[in-house]
Tab-separated table of C-alpha atoms and ligand atoms in Angstrom:
chain	number	residue	atom	x	y	z
A	1	MET	CA	100.165	81.840	85.011
A	2	ILE	CA	98.663	84.078	87.666
A	3	THR	CA	99.230	87.834	87.841
A	4	ALA	CA	97.953	89.887	90.759
A	5	VAL	CA	97.019	93.549	90.280
A	6	VAL	CA	97.112	95.330	93.621
A	7	GLY	CA	97.558	98.825	95.066
A	8	ALA	CA	100.568	100.214	96.957
A	9	ASN	CA	98.789	103.089	98.605
A	10	TRP	CA	95.381	103.927	100.069
A	11	GLY	CA	93.396	102.658	97.086
A	12	ASP	CA	92.171	104.481	93.964
A	13	GLU	CA	95.560	104.014	92.300
A	14	GLY	CA	93.943	103.002	89.000
A	15	LYS	CA	93.883	99.214	89.478
A	16	GLY	CA	90.652	98.992	87.482
A	17	LYS	CA	92.235	100.586	84.439
A	18	ILE	CA	95.335	98.378	84.647
A	19	THR	CA	93.219	95.221	85.149
A	20	ASP	CA	90.923	96.130	82.261
A	21	MET	CA	94.026	96.656	80.119
A	22	LEU	CA	95.784	93.428	81.159
A	23	ALA	CA	92.509	91.507	80.827
A	24	GLU	CA	92.880	91.651	77.056
A	25	GLN	CA	95.530	88.912	77.405
A	26	ALA	CA	93.765	87.063	80.235
A	27	ASP	CA	91.304	84.180	80.340
A	28	ILE	CA	90.017	84.612	83.871
A	29	ILE	CA	89.775	87.592	86.230
A	30	VAL	CA	89.159	87.011	89.915
A	31	ARG	CA	88.094	89.347	92.709
A	32	PHE	CA	89.578	87.877	95.898
A	33	GLN	CA	88.716	90.278	98.751
A	34	GLY	CA	86.652	93.273	99.749
A	35	GLY	CA	83.124	94.136	98.840
A	36	ALA	CA	81.036	96.837	97.283
A	37	ASN	CA	82.612	99.478	99.547
A	38	ALA	CA	85.180	100.653	97.022
A	39	GLY	CA	84.926	101.092	93.305
A	40	HIS	CA	86.991	100.958	90.179
A	41	THR	CA	86.400	103.456	87.430
A	42	ILE	CA	86.981	102.139	83.943
A	43	VAL	CA	86.912	103.958	80.647
A	44	ASN	CA	86.784	101.818	77.490
A	45	ASN	CA	85.073	101.510	74.133
A	46	TYR	CA	81.675	100.892	75.799
A	47	GLY	CA	81.805	104.052	77.906
A	48	LYS	CA	82.663	104.928	81.493
A	49	PHE	CA	81.801	102.509	84.308
A	50	ALA	CA	82.053	102.387	88.091
A	51	LEU	CA	82.356	98.770	89.212
A	52	HIS	CA	82.097	97.750	92.854
A	53	THR	CA	81.775	93.982	92.826
A	54	LEU	CA	82.392	92.747	89.288
A	55	PRO	CA	86.008	92.158	88.294
A	56	SER	CA	87.372	94.757	85.862
A	57	GLY	CA	87.618	92.117	83.109
A	58	VAL	CA	83.884	91.911	82.413
A	59	PHE	CA	84.142	94.021	79.288
A	60	TYR	CA	85.738	91.336	77.112
A	61	ASP	CA	83.752	88.423	75.781
A	62	HIS	CA	86.712	86.021	75.942
A	63	THR	CA	87.083	86.272	79.735
A	64	THR	CA	85.428	84.568	82.696
A	65	SER	CA	84.869	86.710	85.794
A	66	ILE	CA	85.062	85.063	89.186
A	67	ILE	CA	83.820	86.264	92.549
A	68	GLY	CA	86.238	84.458	94.844
A	69	ASN	CA	85.606	83.021	98.297
A	70	GLY	CA	87.395	85.964	99.962
A	71	VAL	CA	84.901	88.547	98.706
A	72	ALA	CA	82.117	90.122	100.750
A	73	LEU	CA	79.379	89.262	98.283
A	74	ASN	CA	76.457	91.638	98.127
A	75	ILE	CA	74.122	89.743	95.802
A	76	PRO	CA	71.647	92.569	94.977
A	77	VAL	CA	74.567	94.910	94.199
A	78	LEU	CA	76.199	92.270	91.988
A	79	PHE	CA	73.029	91.791	89.951
A	80	LYS	CA	72.351	95.490	89.718
A	81	GLU	CA	75.854	95.937	88.384
A	82	ILE	CA	75.484	93.154	85.799
A	83	LYS	CA	72.223	94.716	84.638
A	84	SER	CA	73.704	98.189	84.395
A	85	ILE	CA	76.640	97.133	82.190
A	86	VAL	CA	74.408	94.988	79.969
A	87	ASP	CA	71.981	97.920	79.654
A	88	GLN	CA	74.926	100.006	78.425
A	89	GLY	CA	75.641	97.568	75.601
A	90	VAL	CA	78.293	95.312	77.136
A	91	PRO	CA	77.706	91.614	76.222
A	92	MET	CA	76.438	89.509	79.158
A	93	PRO	CA	79.632	88.532	80.998
A	94	LYS	CA	80.475	84.945	81.997
A	95	ILE	CA	80.368	84.989	85.777
A	96	LEU	CA	81.136	82.345	88.391
A	97	VAL	CA	80.533	82.790	92.100
A	98	SER	CA	82.448	80.757	94.661
A	99	ASP	CA	80.294	78.379	96.703
A	100	ARG	CA	82.497	79.390	99.633
A	101	ALA	CA	81.955	83.147	99.284
A	102	GLN	CA	79.944	84.641	102.117
A	103	MET	CA	77.075	87.061	101.689
A	104	VAL	CA	76.624	90.591	102.928
A	105	MET	CA	73.202	90.622	104.596
A	106	SER	CA	70.906	93.621	104.930
A	107	TYR	CA	71.564	93.668	108.700
A	108	HIS	CA	75.313	94.083	108.071
A	109	ILE	CA	74.537	97.316	106.282
A	110	LEU	CA	72.198	98.438	109.077
A	111	LEU	CA	74.761	97.604	111.768
A	112	ASP	CA	77.478	99.454	109.837
A	113	THR	CA	75.236	102.522	109.543
A	114	TYR	CA	74.177	102.431	113.219
A	115	GLU	CA	77.770	102.057	114.383
A	116	GLU	CA	79.008	104.983	112.277
A	117	ALA	CA	76.210	107.112	113.755
A	118	ARG	CA	77.038	105.951	117.284
A	119	LEU	CA	80.751	106.778	116.837
A	120	ALA	CA	79.866	110.131	115.269
A	121	GLY	CA	83.040	112.253	115.123
A	122	LYS	CA	85.218	109.252	116.015
A	123	SER	CA	84.005	107.117	113.123
A	124	PHE	CA	86.278	105.203	110.741
A	125	GLY	CA	84.791	106.866	107.671
A	126	SER	CA	83.002	103.668	106.694
A	127	THR	CA	81.120	103.638	103.401
A	128	LYS	CA	78.302	101.882	105.296
A	129	SER	CA	78.325	98.944	102.912
A	130	GLY	CA	78.317	96.475	105.794
A	131	ILE	CA	81.882	95.323	105.220
A	132	ALA	CA	83.212	95.500	108.802
A	133	PRO	CA	80.152	93.719	110.336
A	134	PHE	CA	80.334	91.189	107.489
A	135	TYR	CA	83.969	90.214	108.098
A	136	SER	CA	83.438	90.279	111.890
A	137	ASP	CA	80.684	87.712	111.432
A	138	LYS	CA	82.748	85.636	109.027
A	139	TYR	CA	85.513	85.253	111.604
A	140	ALA	CA	83.042	84.879	114.471
A	141	LYS	CA	81.688	81.987	112.388
A	142	ILE	CA	78.141	83.280	112.117
A	143	GLY	CA	78.299	84.391	108.483
A	144	PHE	CA	76.263	82.851	105.671
A	145	GLN	CA	78.265	81.007	103.039
A	146	VAL	CA	76.703	80.708	99.568
A	147	SER	CA	76.771	76.902	99.869
A	148	GLU	CA	74.489	77.110	102.921
A	149	LEU	CA	71.692	78.510	100.756
A	150	PHE	CA	71.251	74.998	99.396
A	151	ASP	CA	70.591	73.329	102.748
A	152	GLU	CA	67.171	74.550	103.859
A	153	GLU	CA	67.080	72.700	107.191
A	154	SER	CA	70.280	74.143	108.604
A	155	LEU	CA	69.491	77.556	107.121
A	156	LYS	CA	66.209	77.714	109.055
A	157	GLU	CA	67.961	76.852	112.267
A	158	LYS	CA	70.793	79.297	111.692
A	159	VAL	CA	68.605	82.353	111.009
A	160	VAL	CA	67.050	81.908	114.452
A	161	ARG	CA	70.475	81.710	116.089
A	162	VAL	CA	71.776	84.755	114.219
A	163	CYS	CA	68.674	86.824	115.046
A	164	GLU	CA	69.024	86.055	118.751
A	165	GLN	CA	72.539	87.367	118.764
A	166	LYS	CA	72.012	90.415	116.550
A	167	ASN	CA	68.840	91.415	118.390
A	168	VAL	CA	70.696	91.841	121.673
A	169	ILE	CA	72.908	94.447	120.014
A	170	LEU	CA	70.066	96.050	118.082
A	171	GLU	CA	67.952	96.417	121.199
A	172	HIS	CA	70.501	97.375	123.824
A	173	LEU	CA	73.302	99.125	121.954
A	174	TYR	CA	71.496	100.809	119.072
A	175	HIS	CA	67.842	100.885	120.241
A	176	LYS	CA	66.626	99.905	116.790
A	177	PRO	CA	63.950	97.553	115.393
A	178	LEU	CA	64.716	93.853	115.838
A	179	LEU	CA	65.346	91.253	113.127
A	180	LYS	CA	62.732	88.600	112.403
A	181	PRO	CA	63.941	85.093	111.463
A	182	GLU	CA	61.248	84.685	108.774
A	183	GLU	CA	62.310	87.932	107.092
A	184	LEU	CA	65.932	86.860	107.149
A	185	LEU	CA	65.019	83.505	105.657
A	186	ALA	CA	63.046	85.233	102.901
A	187	GLU	CA	66.075	87.422	102.141
A	188	LEU	CA	68.259	84.316	101.855
A	189	HIS	CA	65.728	82.615	99.561
A	190	GLU	CA	65.799	85.638	97.299
A	191	TYR	CA	69.612	85.508	97.155
A	192	LYS	CA	69.505	81.793	96.398
A	193	GLU	CA	67.239	82.343	93.430
A	194	MET	CA	69.476	85.073	92.035
A	195	VAL	CA	72.855	83.446	92.516
A	196	ALA	CA	72.130	79.720	91.940
A	197	PRO	CA	72.962	79.607	88.208
A	198	TYR	CA	76.446	81.037	88.829
A	199	VAL	CA	77.597	79.055	91.863
A	200	CYS	CA	80.437	76.554	91.602
A	201	ASP	CA	83.642	75.357	93.215
A	202	THR	CA	85.743	78.180	91.768
A	203	SER	CA	89.008	77.002	93.332
A	204	ALA	CA	88.662	73.652	91.498
A	205	TYR	CA	87.827	75.595	88.328
A	206	LEU	CA	90.955	77.721	88.786
A	207	TRP	CA	93.104	74.653	89.539
A	208	ASN	CA	92.059	73.115	86.223
A	209	ALA	CA	92.635	76.406	84.426
A	210	ILE	CA	96.176	76.570	85.841
A	211	GLN	CA	96.859	73.009	84.580
A	212	GLU	CA	95.664	74.102	81.140
A	213	GLY	CA	98.070	77.039	81.143
A	214	LYS	CA	95.386	79.718	81.248
A	215	ASN	CA	96.196	83.342	82.084
A	216	ILE	CA	94.590	84.401	85.334
A	217	LEU	CA	94.372	87.880	86.871
A	218	LEU	CA	93.694	88.501	90.535
A	219	GLU	CA	92.230	91.954	91.081
A	220	GLY	CA	92.781	93.593	94.441
A	221	GLN	CA	90.687	96.299	96.026
A	222	LEU	CA	92.104	99.283	97.948
A	223	GLY	CA	95.849	99.180	98.691
A	224	SER	CA	98.634	98.093	101.062
A	225	LEU	CA	98.029	100.900	103.548
A	226	LYS	CA	94.430	99.733	104.073
A	227	ASP	CA	95.464	96.166	104.904
A	228	PRO	CA	94.256	95.167	108.392
A	229	ASP	CA	97.691	93.750	109.362
A	230	HIS	CA	100.171	95.903	107.485
A	231	GLY	CA	98.197	99.116	106.980
A	232	ILE	CA	97.277	102.094	109.153
A	233	TYR	CA	95.265	100.069	111.663
A	234	PRO	CA	92.533	100.744	112.757
A	235	MET	CA	91.806	103.057	109.813
A	236	VAL	CA	91.946	100.110	107.460
A	237	THR	CA	89.545	97.890	105.604
A	238	SER	CA	88.382	94.556	106.996
A	239	SER	CA	89.971	92.139	104.524
A	240	SER	CA	93.558	91.805	103.399
A	241	THR	CA	94.435	93.921	100.382
A	242	LEU	CA	97.698	92.093	99.695
A	243	ALA	CA	98.633	89.914	96.734
A	244	ALA	CA	99.514	87.124	99.175
A	245	TYR	CA	95.886	87.013	100.254
A	246	GLY	CA	94.998	86.432	96.615
A	247	ALA	CA	96.038	82.814	97.113
A	248	ILE	CA	93.515	82.455	99.930
A	249	GLY	CA	90.725	84.655	98.626
A	250	ALA	CA	90.761	82.949	95.231
A	251	GLY	CA	91.778	79.484	96.465
A	252	VAL	CA	94.916	79.082	94.330
A	253	PRO	CA	98.448	77.868	95.182
A	254	PRO	CA	100.580	80.822	96.378
A	255	TYR	CA	103.523	79.711	94.221
A	256	GLU	CA	101.402	80.132	91.084
A	257	ILE	CA	101.262	83.922	91.545
A	258	LYS	CA	104.278	84.719	89.364
A	259	LYS	CA	103.749	88.395	88.753
A	260	ILE	CA	102.642	91.071	91.177
A	261	VAL	CA	101.772	94.297	89.413
A	262	THR	CA	101.574	96.970	92.066
A	263	VAL	CA	99.712	100.057	90.963
A	264	VAL	CA	101.233	103.290	92.241
A	265	LYS	CA	99.736	106.704	91.657
A	266	ALA	CA	101.931	109.679	90.674
A	267	TYR	CA	100.542	111.660	93.651
A	268	SER	CA	98.593	110.645	96.754
A	269	SER	CA	94.909	110.481	97.541
A	270	ALA	CA	93.031	108.777	100.338
A	271	VAL	CA	89.497	108.320	101.533
A	272	GLY	CA	88.390	107.868	105.099
A	273	ALA	CA	90.168	108.895	108.263
A	274	GLY	CA	93.745	108.175	109.349
A	275	ALA	CA	97.255	109.610	109.317
A	276	PHE	CA	98.268	110.896	105.888
A	277	VAL	CA	101.715	112.447	106.190
A	278	SER	CA	102.041	114.066	102.752
A	279	GLU	CA	98.499	115.475	102.798
A	280	ILE	CA	97.932	118.940	101.346
A	281	PHE	CA	95.075	121.357	101.979
A	282	GLY	CA	93.362	124.477	100.681
A	283	GLU	CA	93.642	125.705	97.119
A	284	GLU	CA	96.691	123.515	96.407
A	285	ALA	CA	94.666	120.401	97.278
A	286	ASP	CA	91.507	121.612	95.537
A	287	GLU	CA	93.353	122.118	92.294
A	288	LEU	CA	94.970	118.651	92.362
A	289	ARG	CA	91.600	117.094	93.299
A	290	ARG	CA	89.842	118.909	90.473
A	291	ARG	CA	92.438	117.864	87.899
A	292	GLY	CA	93.077	114.401	89.324
A	293	GLY	CA	92.030	110.981	88.021
A	294	ASP	CA	89.547	111.189	85.194
A	295	GLY	CA	87.224	114.055	86.047
A	296	GLY	CA	88.370	114.725	89.594
A	297	GLU	CA	89.296	112.762	92.691
A	298	PHE	CA	85.899	111.852	94.142
A	299	GLY	CA	85.009	108.409	95.518
A	300	ALA	CA	83.653	105.957	92.912
A	301	THR	CA	81.192	104.552	95.481
A	302	THR	CA	80.359	107.534	97.641
A	303	GLY	CA	81.217	110.595	95.552
A	304	ARG	CA	83.102	111.885	98.607
A	305	PRO	CA	85.969	114.278	97.814
A	306	ARG	CA	89.242	112.390	98.304
A	307	ARG	CA	91.970	113.740	100.577
A	308	MET	CA	94.954	114.811	98.479
A	309	GLY	CA	98.704	114.793	98.957
A	310	TRP	CA	102.061	114.727	97.196
A	311	PHE	CA	103.759	111.477	96.299
A	312	ASP	CA	104.945	109.706	99.443
A	313	CYS	CA	108.147	107.684	98.876
A	314	VAL	CA	108.178	106.255	102.411
A	315	ALA	CA	104.625	104.922	102.263
A	316	THR	CA	104.936	103.703	98.670
A	317	ARG	CA	108.282	101.926	99.144
A	318	TYR	CA	106.677	100.086	102.069
A	319	GLY	CA	103.448	99.515	100.156
A	320	CYS	CA	105.361	97.939	97.264
A	321	ARG	CA	107.531	95.811	99.541
A	322	ILE	CA	104.610	94.394	101.494
A	323	GLN	CA	102.858	93.471	98.243
A	324	GLY	CA	105.897	91.564	96.967
A	325	THR	CA	106.011	93.741	93.860
A	326	THR	CA	107.564	92.426	90.649
A	327	ASP	CA	106.338	95.326	88.468
A	328	VAL	CA	105.134	98.825	89.226
A	329	ALA	CA	102.417	100.398	87.075
A	330	PHE	CA	102.813	104.157	87.619
A	331	THR	CA	99.482	105.883	86.945
A	332	VAL	CA	97.858	109.288	86.409
A	333	LEU	CA	101.193	110.876	85.591
A	334	ASP	CA	99.465	113.104	83.004
A	335	VAL	CA	97.599	114.929	85.783
A	336	LEU	CA	100.809	116.533	87.108
A	337	GLY	CA	101.485	118.381	83.823
A	338	TYR	CA	100.106	121.684	85.193
A	339	LEU	CA	102.685	122.109	87.955
A	340	ASP	CA	105.796	124.335	87.728
A	341	GLU	CA	107.378	122.336	90.497
A	342	ILE	CA	106.363	119.014	91.978
A	343	PRO	CA	106.871	118.419	95.689
A	344	VAL	CA	107.653	114.819	96.707
A	345	CYS	CA	107.726	113.458	100.261
A	346	VAL	CA	111.092	111.680	100.520
A	347	GLY	CA	111.253	110.995	104.248
A	348	TYR	CA	109.439	111.523	107.542
A	349	GLU	CA	110.620	113.715	110.355
A	350	LEU	CA	110.088	112.206	113.759
A	351	ASP	CA	111.287	114.064	116.871
A	352	GLY	CA	113.835	116.007	114.848
A	353	LYS	CA	115.231	112.896	113.111
A	354	GLU	CA	114.613	111.593	109.615
A	355	ILE	CA	113.075	108.165	109.166
A	356	LYS	CA	112.796	106.257	105.889
A	357	ASP	CA	110.798	103.234	107.053
A	358	PHE	CA	107.019	103.377	107.299
A	359	PRO	CA	106.133	103.126	111.005
A	360	THR	CA	103.137	101.793	112.937
A	361	THR	CA	100.092	104.032	113.269
A	362	THR	CA	100.809	105.647	116.650
A	363	VAL	CA	104.249	106.748	115.444
A	364	LEU	CA	102.955	107.667	111.983
A	365	GLU	CA	100.605	110.203	113.537
A	366	LYS	CA	103.633	112.143	114.862
A	367	CYS	CA	105.515	112.197	111.544
A	368	LYS	CA	105.985	115.295	109.403
A	369	PRO	CA	106.831	115.149	105.703
A	370	ILE	CA	110.318	115.950	104.401
A	371	ILE	CA	109.769	117.450	100.981
A	372	GLU	CA	112.042	117.598	97.974
A	373	VAL	CA	110.916	119.646	94.978
A	374	LEU	CA	111.332	118.397	91.403
A	375	PRO	CA	110.896	120.526	88.279
A	376	GLY	CA	107.615	120.098	86.386
A	377	TRP	CA	107.280	119.466	82.644
A	378	LYS	CA	104.428	121.900	82.001
A	379	CYS	CA	102.730	120.135	79.115
A	380	ASP	CA	100.130	117.529	78.279
A	381	ILE	CA	101.679	114.061	77.950
A	382	ARG	CA	98.456	112.246	76.967
A	383	GLY	CA	98.743	110.427	73.667
A	384	ILE	CA	102.492	109.774	73.994
A	385	ARG	CA	103.229	106.056	73.452
A	386	THR	CA	106.956	105.664	73.985
A	387	TYR	CA	109.015	106.467	77.049
A	388	GLU	CA	111.668	108.383	75.097
A	389	GLU	CA	109.048	110.828	73.817
A	390	LEU	CA	108.125	111.940	77.335
A	391	PRO	CA	109.565	115.352	78.295
A	392	GLU	CA	112.895	115.101	80.070
A	393	ASN	CA	111.600	116.398	83.419
A	394	CYS	CA	108.777	113.891	83.264
A	395	ARG	CA	111.234	111.021	82.752
A	396	LYS	CA	113.331	112.443	85.583
A	397	TYR	CA	110.265	112.350	87.855
A	398	VAL	CA	109.594	108.690	86.972
A	399	GLU	CA	113.232	107.726	87.474
A	400	PHE	CA	113.475	109.636	90.755
A	401	ILE	CA	110.414	107.817	92.118
A	402	GLU	CA	111.676	104.457	90.845
A	403	LYS	CA	114.980	104.938	92.646
A	404	GLN	CA	113.206	106.037	95.840
A	405	ILE	CA	110.794	103.102	95.965
A	406	GLY	CA	113.300	100.513	94.774
A	407	PHE	CA	110.988	98.553	92.453
A	408	PRO	CA	110.959	98.674	88.642
A	409	ILE	CA	108.375	100.907	86.992
A	410	THR	CA	107.603	98.856	83.890
A	411	MET	CA	104.399	100.646	82.889
A	412	VAL	CA	103.538	104.338	82.900
A	413	SER	CA	99.868	105.275	82.532
A	414	ASN	CA	99.239	108.672	80.970
A	415	GLY	CA	95.455	108.724	80.637
A	416	PRO	CA	92.369	106.787	81.763
A	417	GLY	CA	91.835	104.836	78.529
A	418	ARG	CA	92.989	101.292	77.720
A	419	ASN	CA	95.644	102.491	75.288
A	420	ASP	CA	97.036	105.272	77.461
A	421	ILE	CA	100.025	103.210	78.507
A	422	ILE	CA	103.772	103.320	77.982
A	423	TYR	CA	105.767	100.124	78.505
A	424	ARG	CA	109.385	100.483	79.579
B	501	GDP	P1	91.043	101.823	91.506
B	501	GDP	O1	90.063	101.594	92.582
B	501	GDP	O2	92.460	101.567	91.924
B	501	GDP	O3	90.693	101.135	90.235
B	501	GDP	O4	91.023	103.393	91.189
B	501	GDP	P2	89.763	104.325	90.825
B	501	GDP	O5	89.094	103.800	89.638
B	501	GDP	O6	88.957	104.589	92.020
B	501	GDP	O7	90.504	105.687	90.522
B	501	GDP	C1	91.350	105.859	89.453
B	501	GDP	C2	90.809	106.989	88.586
B	501	GDP	O8	91.847	107.452	87.760
B	501	GDP	C3	89.709	106.563	87.644
B	501	GDP	O9	88.836	107.644	87.442
B	501	GDP	C4	90.462	106.233	86.355
B	501	GDP	O10	89.685	106.376	85.191
B	501	GDP	C5	91.543	107.254	86.386
B	501	GDP	N1	92.808	106.864	85.790
B	501	GDP	C6	93.467	105.682	85.837
B	501	GDP	N2	94.657	105.786	85.226
B	501	GDP	C7	94.768	107.072	84.822
B	501	GDP	C8	95.788	107.826	84.166
B	501	GDP	O11	96.869	107.342	83.862
B	501	GDP	N3	95.518	109.156	83.939
B	501	GDP	C9	94.346	109.746	84.297
B	501	GDP	N4	94.178	111.031	84.039
B	501	GDP	N5	93.388	109.076	84.930
B	501	GDP	C10	93.592	107.767	85.187
């Protein structure tokens, strides 16, 4: 059976924690999209980790971790990450890399950095990990697939072609040093050496695993609102963040994805630019940011302070719907224990009228939040293991949100650790 773990919001919902937790019962964990531009923070018996490329199941020795074909594979980052977890005492994980995954090249990172500088104030808030140039090249059909590393003749020819094209942009748009085909080829040779032992046809591997009845997890990066089609375009990421894309990015039959666990955070946070209707500012935001997540809401990759806001029912209902949610995992609820009252965004005001459906970006930018205030529970709920033991106002908050979003909250996360979970 396949379960997808995906986000309903802008990312950072706690997918890593939920995947790490569900991975205990899984055989295989697959990353199917995105690259090293976002991170998952995981707290377990080995310590605290920020993963960018490795699936969040690498901490168990019974699991196999797969880098699917849909991922933007940064080979040096992957190997650095493997080394860093092994150095911290985690057993060497079993890793397979899709022969159809494409590689982030050093020039993708340069182009990303140059473009952000060129756009200056109008930038997309890129993490400069090369993700947008990488996916542009993939769809322009000038990307490098892992399988191509093993055909020296065509590789030699292709580096020349790619340099010609990139050098026009480097020279005339960015006024930067040009690429040299021999340097590019050397970079590819280095990647080949590193990745060769792990490469295989991962979709065939997964097909066989499905026939054998294995438990497979697909781990998404970011969330619905960062999807290039259904999110807040153009302030989105460059690969689909939806469970449906899991079928493509892992190479598995769509009908095998039986469960879609959508991770929803008890309040909002976002990184990068873009409309954020329930955003809060000043001391109110600083306090939530300071108390949020596990040690504050700062980017796992960049350390950037995240933008903060109250729970947004409109965005989350949409985010859950577009994922095809079967189960909601409601996370970081413990963080809200300090508040006397908890504001929730229950609708958007647009030209004096209330709307309940999440609109396209141009309209979204004109929306104002309609806030309803719920009573707080004013205590620490960490350590509680059954739903009934939660304070009444806390249960009321969960049930209010569940009704608003219209999807069942089957898990409530009340701390960053593996065991901080309440099943309903
Ligand atoms: P992801 O990208 O969706 O995996 O999210 P991140 O890892 O970027 O952000 C989630 C943060 O919240 C991490 O620091 C987690 O350790 C932390 N976290 C996850 N679940 C909970 C929870 O229920 N309570 C608290 N306090 N922190 C949590």
